[in-house]
Short mmCIF file of C-alpha atoms in Angstrom, two decimals:
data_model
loop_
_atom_site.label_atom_id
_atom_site.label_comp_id
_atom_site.label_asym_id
_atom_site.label_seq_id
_atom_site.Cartn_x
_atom_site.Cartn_y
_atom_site.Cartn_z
CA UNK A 1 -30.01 54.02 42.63
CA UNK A 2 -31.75 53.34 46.13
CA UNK A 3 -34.47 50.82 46.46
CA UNK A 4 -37.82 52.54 47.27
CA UNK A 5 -38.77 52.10 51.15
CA UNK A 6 -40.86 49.11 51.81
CA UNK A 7 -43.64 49.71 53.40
CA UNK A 8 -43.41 49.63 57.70
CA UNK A 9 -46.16 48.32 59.65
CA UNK A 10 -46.74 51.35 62.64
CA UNK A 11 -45.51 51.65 66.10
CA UNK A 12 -48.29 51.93 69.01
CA UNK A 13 -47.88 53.25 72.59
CA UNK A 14 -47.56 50.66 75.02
CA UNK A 15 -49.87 51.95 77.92
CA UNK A 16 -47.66 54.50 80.06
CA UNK A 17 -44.56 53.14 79.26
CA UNK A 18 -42.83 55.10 77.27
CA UNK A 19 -42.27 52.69 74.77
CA UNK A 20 -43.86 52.17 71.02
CA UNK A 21 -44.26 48.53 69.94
CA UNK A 22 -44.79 47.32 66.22
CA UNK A 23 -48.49 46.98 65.84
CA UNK A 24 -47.00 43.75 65.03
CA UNK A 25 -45.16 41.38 67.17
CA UNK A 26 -42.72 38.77 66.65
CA UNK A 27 -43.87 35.52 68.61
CA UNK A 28 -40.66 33.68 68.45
CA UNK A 29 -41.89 30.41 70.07
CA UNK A 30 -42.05 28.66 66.76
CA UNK A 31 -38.34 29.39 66.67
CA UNK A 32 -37.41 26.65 69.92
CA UNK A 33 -39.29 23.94 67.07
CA UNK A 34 -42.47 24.22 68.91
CA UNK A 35 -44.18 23.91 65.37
CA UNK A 36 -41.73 21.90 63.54
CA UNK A 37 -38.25 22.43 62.97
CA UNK A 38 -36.20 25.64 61.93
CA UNK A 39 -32.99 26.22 60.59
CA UNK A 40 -30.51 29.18 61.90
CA UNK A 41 -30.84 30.28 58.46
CA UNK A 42 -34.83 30.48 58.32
CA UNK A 43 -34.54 31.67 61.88
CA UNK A 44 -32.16 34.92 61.21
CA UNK A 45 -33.49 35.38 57.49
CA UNK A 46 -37.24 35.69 59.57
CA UNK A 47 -35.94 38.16 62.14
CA UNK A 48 -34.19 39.92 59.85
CA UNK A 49 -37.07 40.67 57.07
CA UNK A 50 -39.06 41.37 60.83
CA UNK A 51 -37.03 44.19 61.70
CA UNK A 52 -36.26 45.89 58.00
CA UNK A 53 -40.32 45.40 57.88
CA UNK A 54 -40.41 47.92 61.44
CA UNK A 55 -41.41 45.28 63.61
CA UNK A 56 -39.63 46.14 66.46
CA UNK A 57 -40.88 43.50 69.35
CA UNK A 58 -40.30 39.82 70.06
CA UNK A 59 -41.45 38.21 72.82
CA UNK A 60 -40.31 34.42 74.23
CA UNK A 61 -39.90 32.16 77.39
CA UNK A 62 -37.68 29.58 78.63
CA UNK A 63 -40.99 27.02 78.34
CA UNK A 64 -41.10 27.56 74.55
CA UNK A 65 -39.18 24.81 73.02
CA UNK A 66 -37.12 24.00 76.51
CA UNK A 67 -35.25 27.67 76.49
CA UNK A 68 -34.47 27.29 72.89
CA UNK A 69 -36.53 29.91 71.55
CA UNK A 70 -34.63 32.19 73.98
CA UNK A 71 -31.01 30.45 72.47
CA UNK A 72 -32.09 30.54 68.99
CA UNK A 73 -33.81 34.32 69.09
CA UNK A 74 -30.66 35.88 71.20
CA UNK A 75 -28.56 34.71 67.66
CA UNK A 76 -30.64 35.67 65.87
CA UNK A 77 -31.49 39.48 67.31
CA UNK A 78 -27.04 39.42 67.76
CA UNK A 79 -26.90 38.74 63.84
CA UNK A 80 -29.14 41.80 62.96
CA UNK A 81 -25.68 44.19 64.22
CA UNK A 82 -28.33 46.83 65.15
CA UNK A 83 -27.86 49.19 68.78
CA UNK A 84 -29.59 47.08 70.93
CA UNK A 85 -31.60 50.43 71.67
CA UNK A 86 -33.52 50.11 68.47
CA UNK A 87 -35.62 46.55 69.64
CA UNK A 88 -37.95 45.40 72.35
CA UNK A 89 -37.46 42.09 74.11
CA UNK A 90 -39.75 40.70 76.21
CA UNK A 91 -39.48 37.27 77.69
CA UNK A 92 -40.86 35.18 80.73
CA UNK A 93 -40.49 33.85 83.99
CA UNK A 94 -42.55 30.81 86.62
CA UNK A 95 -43.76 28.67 83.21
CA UNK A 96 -40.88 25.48 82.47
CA UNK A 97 -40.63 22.62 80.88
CA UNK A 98 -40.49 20.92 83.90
CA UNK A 99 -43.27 22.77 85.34
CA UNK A 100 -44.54 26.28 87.08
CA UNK A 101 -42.42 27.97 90.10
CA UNK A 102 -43.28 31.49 90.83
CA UNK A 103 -40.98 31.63 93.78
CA UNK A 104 -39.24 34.56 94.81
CA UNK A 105 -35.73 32.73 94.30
CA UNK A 106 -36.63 30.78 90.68
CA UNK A 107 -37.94 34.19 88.68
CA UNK A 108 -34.97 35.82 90.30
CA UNK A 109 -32.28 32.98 89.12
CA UNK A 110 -34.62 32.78 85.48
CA UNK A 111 -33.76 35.90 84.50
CA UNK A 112 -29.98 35.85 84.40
CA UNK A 113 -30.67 32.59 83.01
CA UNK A 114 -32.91 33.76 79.90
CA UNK A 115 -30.23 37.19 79.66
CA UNK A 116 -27.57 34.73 79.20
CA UNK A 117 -29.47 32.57 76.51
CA UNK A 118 -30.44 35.97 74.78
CA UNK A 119 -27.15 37.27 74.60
CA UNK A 120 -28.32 40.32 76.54
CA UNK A 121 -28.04 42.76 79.30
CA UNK A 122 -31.82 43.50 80.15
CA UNK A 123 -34.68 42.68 78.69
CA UNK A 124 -37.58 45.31 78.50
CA UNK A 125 -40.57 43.15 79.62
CA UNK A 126 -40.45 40.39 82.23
CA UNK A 127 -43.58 38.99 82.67
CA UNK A 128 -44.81 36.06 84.62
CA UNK A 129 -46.25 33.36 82.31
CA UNK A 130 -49.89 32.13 82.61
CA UNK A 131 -50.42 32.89 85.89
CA UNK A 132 -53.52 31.13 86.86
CA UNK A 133 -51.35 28.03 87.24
CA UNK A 134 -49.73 29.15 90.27
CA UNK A 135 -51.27 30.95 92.98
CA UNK A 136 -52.30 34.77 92.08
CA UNK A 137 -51.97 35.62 95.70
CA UNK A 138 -48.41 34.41 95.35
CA UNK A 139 -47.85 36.57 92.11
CA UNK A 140 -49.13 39.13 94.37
CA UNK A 141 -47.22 39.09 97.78
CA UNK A 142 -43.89 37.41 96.90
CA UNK A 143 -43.70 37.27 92.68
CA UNK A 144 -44.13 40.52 91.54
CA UNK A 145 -42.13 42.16 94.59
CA UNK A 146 -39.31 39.91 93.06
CA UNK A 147 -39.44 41.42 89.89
CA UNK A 148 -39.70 45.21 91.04
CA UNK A 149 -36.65 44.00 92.71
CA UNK A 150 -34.99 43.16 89.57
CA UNK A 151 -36.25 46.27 87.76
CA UNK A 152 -33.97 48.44 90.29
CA UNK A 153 -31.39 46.15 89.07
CA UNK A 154 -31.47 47.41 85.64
CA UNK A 155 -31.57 43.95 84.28
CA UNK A 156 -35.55 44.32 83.39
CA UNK A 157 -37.32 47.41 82.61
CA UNK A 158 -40.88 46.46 82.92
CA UNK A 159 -43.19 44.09 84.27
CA UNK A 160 -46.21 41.74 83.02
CA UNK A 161 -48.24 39.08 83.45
CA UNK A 162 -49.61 36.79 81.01
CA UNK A 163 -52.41 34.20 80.96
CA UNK A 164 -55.59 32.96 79.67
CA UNK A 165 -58.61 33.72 81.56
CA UNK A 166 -59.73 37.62 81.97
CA UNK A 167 -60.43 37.57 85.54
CA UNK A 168 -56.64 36.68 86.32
CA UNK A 169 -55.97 40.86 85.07
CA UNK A 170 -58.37 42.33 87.51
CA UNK A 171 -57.44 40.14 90.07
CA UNK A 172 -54.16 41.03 90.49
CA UNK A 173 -54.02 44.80 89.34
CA UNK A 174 -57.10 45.13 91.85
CA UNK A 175 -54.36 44.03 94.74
CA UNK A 176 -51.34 46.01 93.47
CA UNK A 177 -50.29 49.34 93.70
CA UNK A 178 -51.12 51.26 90.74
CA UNK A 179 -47.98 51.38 88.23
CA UNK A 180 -46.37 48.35 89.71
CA UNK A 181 -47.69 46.06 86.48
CA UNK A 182 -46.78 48.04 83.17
CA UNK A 183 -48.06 45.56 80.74
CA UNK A 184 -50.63 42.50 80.46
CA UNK A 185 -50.35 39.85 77.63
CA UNK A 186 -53.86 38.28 76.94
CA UNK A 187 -54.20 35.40 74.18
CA UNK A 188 -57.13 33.94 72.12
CA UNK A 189 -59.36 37.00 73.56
CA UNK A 190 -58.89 39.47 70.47
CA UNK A 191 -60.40 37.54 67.21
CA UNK A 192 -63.02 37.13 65.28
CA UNK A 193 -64.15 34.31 67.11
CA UNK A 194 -63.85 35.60 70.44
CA UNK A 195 -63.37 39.47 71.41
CA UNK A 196 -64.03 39.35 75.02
CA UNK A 197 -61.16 41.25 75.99
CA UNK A 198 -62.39 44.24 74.19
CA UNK A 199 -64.78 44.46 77.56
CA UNK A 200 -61.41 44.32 79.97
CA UNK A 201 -59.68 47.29 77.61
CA UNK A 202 -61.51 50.83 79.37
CA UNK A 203 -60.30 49.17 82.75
CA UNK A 204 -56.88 47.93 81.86
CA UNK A 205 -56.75 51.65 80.44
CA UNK A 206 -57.45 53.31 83.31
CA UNK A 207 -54.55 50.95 85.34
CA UNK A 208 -52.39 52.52 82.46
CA UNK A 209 -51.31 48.93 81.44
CA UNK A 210 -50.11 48.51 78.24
CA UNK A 211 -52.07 45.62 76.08
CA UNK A 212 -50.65 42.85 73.90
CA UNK A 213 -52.60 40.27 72.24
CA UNK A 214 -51.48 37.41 71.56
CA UNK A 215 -53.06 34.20 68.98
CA UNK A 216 -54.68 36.38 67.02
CA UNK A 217 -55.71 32.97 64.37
CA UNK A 218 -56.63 31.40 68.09
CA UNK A 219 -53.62 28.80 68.04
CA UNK A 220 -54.86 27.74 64.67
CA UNK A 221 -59.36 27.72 64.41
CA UNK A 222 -58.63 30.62 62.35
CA UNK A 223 -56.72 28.90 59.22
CA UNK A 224 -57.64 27.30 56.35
CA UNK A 225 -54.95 24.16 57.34
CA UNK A 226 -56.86 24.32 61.10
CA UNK A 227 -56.07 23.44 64.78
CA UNK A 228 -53.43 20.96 65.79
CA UNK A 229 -54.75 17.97 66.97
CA UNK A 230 -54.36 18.98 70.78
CA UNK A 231 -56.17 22.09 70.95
CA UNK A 232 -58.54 22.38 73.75
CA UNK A 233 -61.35 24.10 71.77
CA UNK A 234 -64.79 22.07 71.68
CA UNK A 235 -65.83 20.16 68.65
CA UNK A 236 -68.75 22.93 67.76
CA UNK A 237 -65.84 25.69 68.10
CA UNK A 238 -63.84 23.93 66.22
CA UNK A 239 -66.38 23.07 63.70
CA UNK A 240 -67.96 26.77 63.44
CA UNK A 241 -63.94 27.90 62.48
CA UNK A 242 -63.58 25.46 59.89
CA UNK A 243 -66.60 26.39 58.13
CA UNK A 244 -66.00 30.32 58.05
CA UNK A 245 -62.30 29.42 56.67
CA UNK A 246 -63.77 27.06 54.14
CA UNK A 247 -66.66 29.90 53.35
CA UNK A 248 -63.27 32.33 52.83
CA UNK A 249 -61.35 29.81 50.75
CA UNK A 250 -64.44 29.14 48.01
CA UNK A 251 -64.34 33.41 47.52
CA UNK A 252 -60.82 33.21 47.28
CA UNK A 253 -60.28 34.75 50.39
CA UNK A 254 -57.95 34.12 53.40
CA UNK A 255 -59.56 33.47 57.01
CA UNK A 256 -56.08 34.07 58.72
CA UNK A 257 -55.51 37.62 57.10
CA UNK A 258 -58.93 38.55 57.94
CA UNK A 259 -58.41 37.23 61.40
CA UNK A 260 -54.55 39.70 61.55
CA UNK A 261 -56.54 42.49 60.32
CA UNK A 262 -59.44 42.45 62.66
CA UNK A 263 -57.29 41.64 65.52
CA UNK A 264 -54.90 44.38 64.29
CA UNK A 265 -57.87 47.48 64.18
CA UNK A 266 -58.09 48.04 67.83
CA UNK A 267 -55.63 50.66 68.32
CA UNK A 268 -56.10 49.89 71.88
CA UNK A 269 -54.76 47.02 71.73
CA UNK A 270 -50.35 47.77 71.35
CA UNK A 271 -48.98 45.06 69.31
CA UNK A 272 -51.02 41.65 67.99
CA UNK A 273 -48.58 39.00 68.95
CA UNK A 274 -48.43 36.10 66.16
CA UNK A 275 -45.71 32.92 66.10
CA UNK A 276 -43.44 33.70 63.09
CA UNK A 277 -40.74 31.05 62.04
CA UNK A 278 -40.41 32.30 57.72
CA UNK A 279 -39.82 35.31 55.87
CA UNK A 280 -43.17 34.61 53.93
CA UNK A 281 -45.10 34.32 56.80
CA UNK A 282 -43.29 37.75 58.13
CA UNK A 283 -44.15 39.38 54.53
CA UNK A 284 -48.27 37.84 55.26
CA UNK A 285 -48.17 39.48 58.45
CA UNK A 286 -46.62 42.86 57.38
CA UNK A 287 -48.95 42.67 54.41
CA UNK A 288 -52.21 42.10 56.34
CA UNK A 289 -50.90 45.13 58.79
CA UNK A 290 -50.14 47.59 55.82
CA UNK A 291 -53.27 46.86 53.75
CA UNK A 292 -55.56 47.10 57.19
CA UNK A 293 -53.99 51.00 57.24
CA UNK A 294 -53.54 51.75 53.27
CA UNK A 295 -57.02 50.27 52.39
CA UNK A 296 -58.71 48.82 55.14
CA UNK A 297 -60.24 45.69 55.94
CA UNK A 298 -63.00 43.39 53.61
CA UNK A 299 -66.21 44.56 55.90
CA UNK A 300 -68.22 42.59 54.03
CA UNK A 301 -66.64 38.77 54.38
CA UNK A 302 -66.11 40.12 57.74
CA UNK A 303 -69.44 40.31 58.52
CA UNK A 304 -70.33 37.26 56.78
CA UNK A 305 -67.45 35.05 58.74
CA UNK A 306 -68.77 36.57 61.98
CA UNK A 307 -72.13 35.62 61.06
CA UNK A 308 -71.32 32.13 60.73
CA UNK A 309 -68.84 32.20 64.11
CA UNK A 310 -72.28 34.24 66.08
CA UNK A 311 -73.23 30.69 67.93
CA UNK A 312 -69.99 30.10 69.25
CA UNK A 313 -68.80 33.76 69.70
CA UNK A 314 -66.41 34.37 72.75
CA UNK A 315 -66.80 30.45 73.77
CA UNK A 316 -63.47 30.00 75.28
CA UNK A 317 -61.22 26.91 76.88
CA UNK A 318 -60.42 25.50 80.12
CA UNK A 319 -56.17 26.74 80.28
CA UNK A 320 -55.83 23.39 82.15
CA UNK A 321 -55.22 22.05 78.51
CA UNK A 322 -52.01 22.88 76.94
CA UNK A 323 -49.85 21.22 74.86
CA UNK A 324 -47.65 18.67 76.20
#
């Protein structure tokens, strides 16, 4: 007798692409040990449970974990024996361990790079990563007219950019012809704590950019085990987040779900990007994203976490911090 269906989280539009993305993504830099060791086993077993669970996107770099996230997810992705039709890859170019190069010649030689790492012939989404560390005029005049290059190619099908502060978006889709970005990755702009990107989301609309957001527990604020020790956040930020996750955890209640779900509600918004490196914390994720559309999301803690994040609502970072 068949096993009944488990329950798939939904696909979104991704702007004017053409292309539906898991409401759910698979951040696969945990997987290059960013966080802590993985096994190949936890690694395939975690991409595998992804994709039965109808998440259909993963997204990488060559910075995350020294290109082995790339290594590591292109075995993993070959393992699933799937047409290579039926998931979308997105991966990134100028950010490396060794430092940022946006030039014309290193995004062009990182992409056959990454394709060979990932086992693949094209990837969907090349974006350039974090791009207020370079210069946006660059990204502009010599980056981005690199990657339209490669897109005639066939080796990459669209083309992002990723980073932290807002104004970086506008910038640079105020300076290019319309159409020539498809897709913009913003991170630790979409949560409970800080929703400022919600503001950006009529104009990035009217580009017809796709939207991913990425960090949805803000690299960690939003979880009852908290921040690594190296996140930028100020102590009052910090502070304000460990109180609403203690305020959840005395009602029995989890902060990070809540965070998922409210991230996940803005249909706007494509796919809520989240680091993934275990089939539990797959089957959280999936969870969150089913519940949020079978029952909906707990309004009330909601509006009692938010209370207690108000004073520090949408206080951001300086991205000159990152991890080393």
């Amino acid at each position: 007798m068949a096993l009944p269906a488990l329950p798939e989280v939904e696909l979104r539009e991704l702007g004017n692409t053409g292309l539906k993305l898991s409401c759910v993504g698979f951040g696969a830099s945990p997987l290059g040990n960013v966080f802590g060791p993985v096994s190949d086993d936890e690694a395939i077993g975690s991409v595998r449970e992804a994709f039965r669970r109808g998440i259909n996107f993963f997204d990488t770099s060559p910075y995350y974990g020294g290109t082995l996230s790339e290594k590591v997810l292109g075995k993993t992705l070959k393992a699933l024996g799937v047409p290579r039709s039926e998931y979308i890859v997105a991966t990134k170019c100028g950010r490396y361990a060794d430092g940022f190069d946006f030039s014309a010649d290193r995004v062009t030689k990182s992409i056959d790079e990454s394709l060979e790492r990932l086992q693949l012939d094209y990837v969907d989404i090349l974006q350039c990563h974090d791009i207020e560390f370079g210069s946006l005029d660059q990204i502009i005049n010599e980056t981005i007219p690199a990657l339209k290059k490669l897109k005639e190619t066939g080796k990459i099908r669209l083309i992002g950019i990723t980073g932290l502060p807002l104004g970086i978006f506008t910038y640079v889709l105020d300076r290019v012809p319309p159409g020539t970005v498809d897709v913009v990755l913003s991170y630790c702009h979409y949560g409970i704590n800080d929703s400022a990107l919600e503001d950006l989301l009529p104009y990035l609309k009217s580009k017809g950019v796709g939207v991913i957001s990425a960090s949805p527990l803000a690299m960690g604020l939003l979880t009852e085990s908290g921040p690594p020790e190296w996140h930028p956040a100020s102590a009052e930020l910090k502070s304000a987040c460990r109180a609403a996750a203690v305020y959840c955890k005395e009602r029995g209640k989890n902060i990070s779900k809540l965070a998922m779900q409210y991230s996940l509600s803005n249909k706007d918004i494509s796919s809520v990007l989240v680091g993934m490196n275990s089939i539990k914390q797959v089957e959280e994720n999936v969870a969150a994203a089913v519940e949020l559309e079978t029952v909906g999301k707990d309004e009330k803690t909601l509006a009692e976490v938010e209370a207690i994040l108000k004073p520090v609502k949408n206080q951001t970072w300086s991205s000159g911090i990152q991890q080393s």
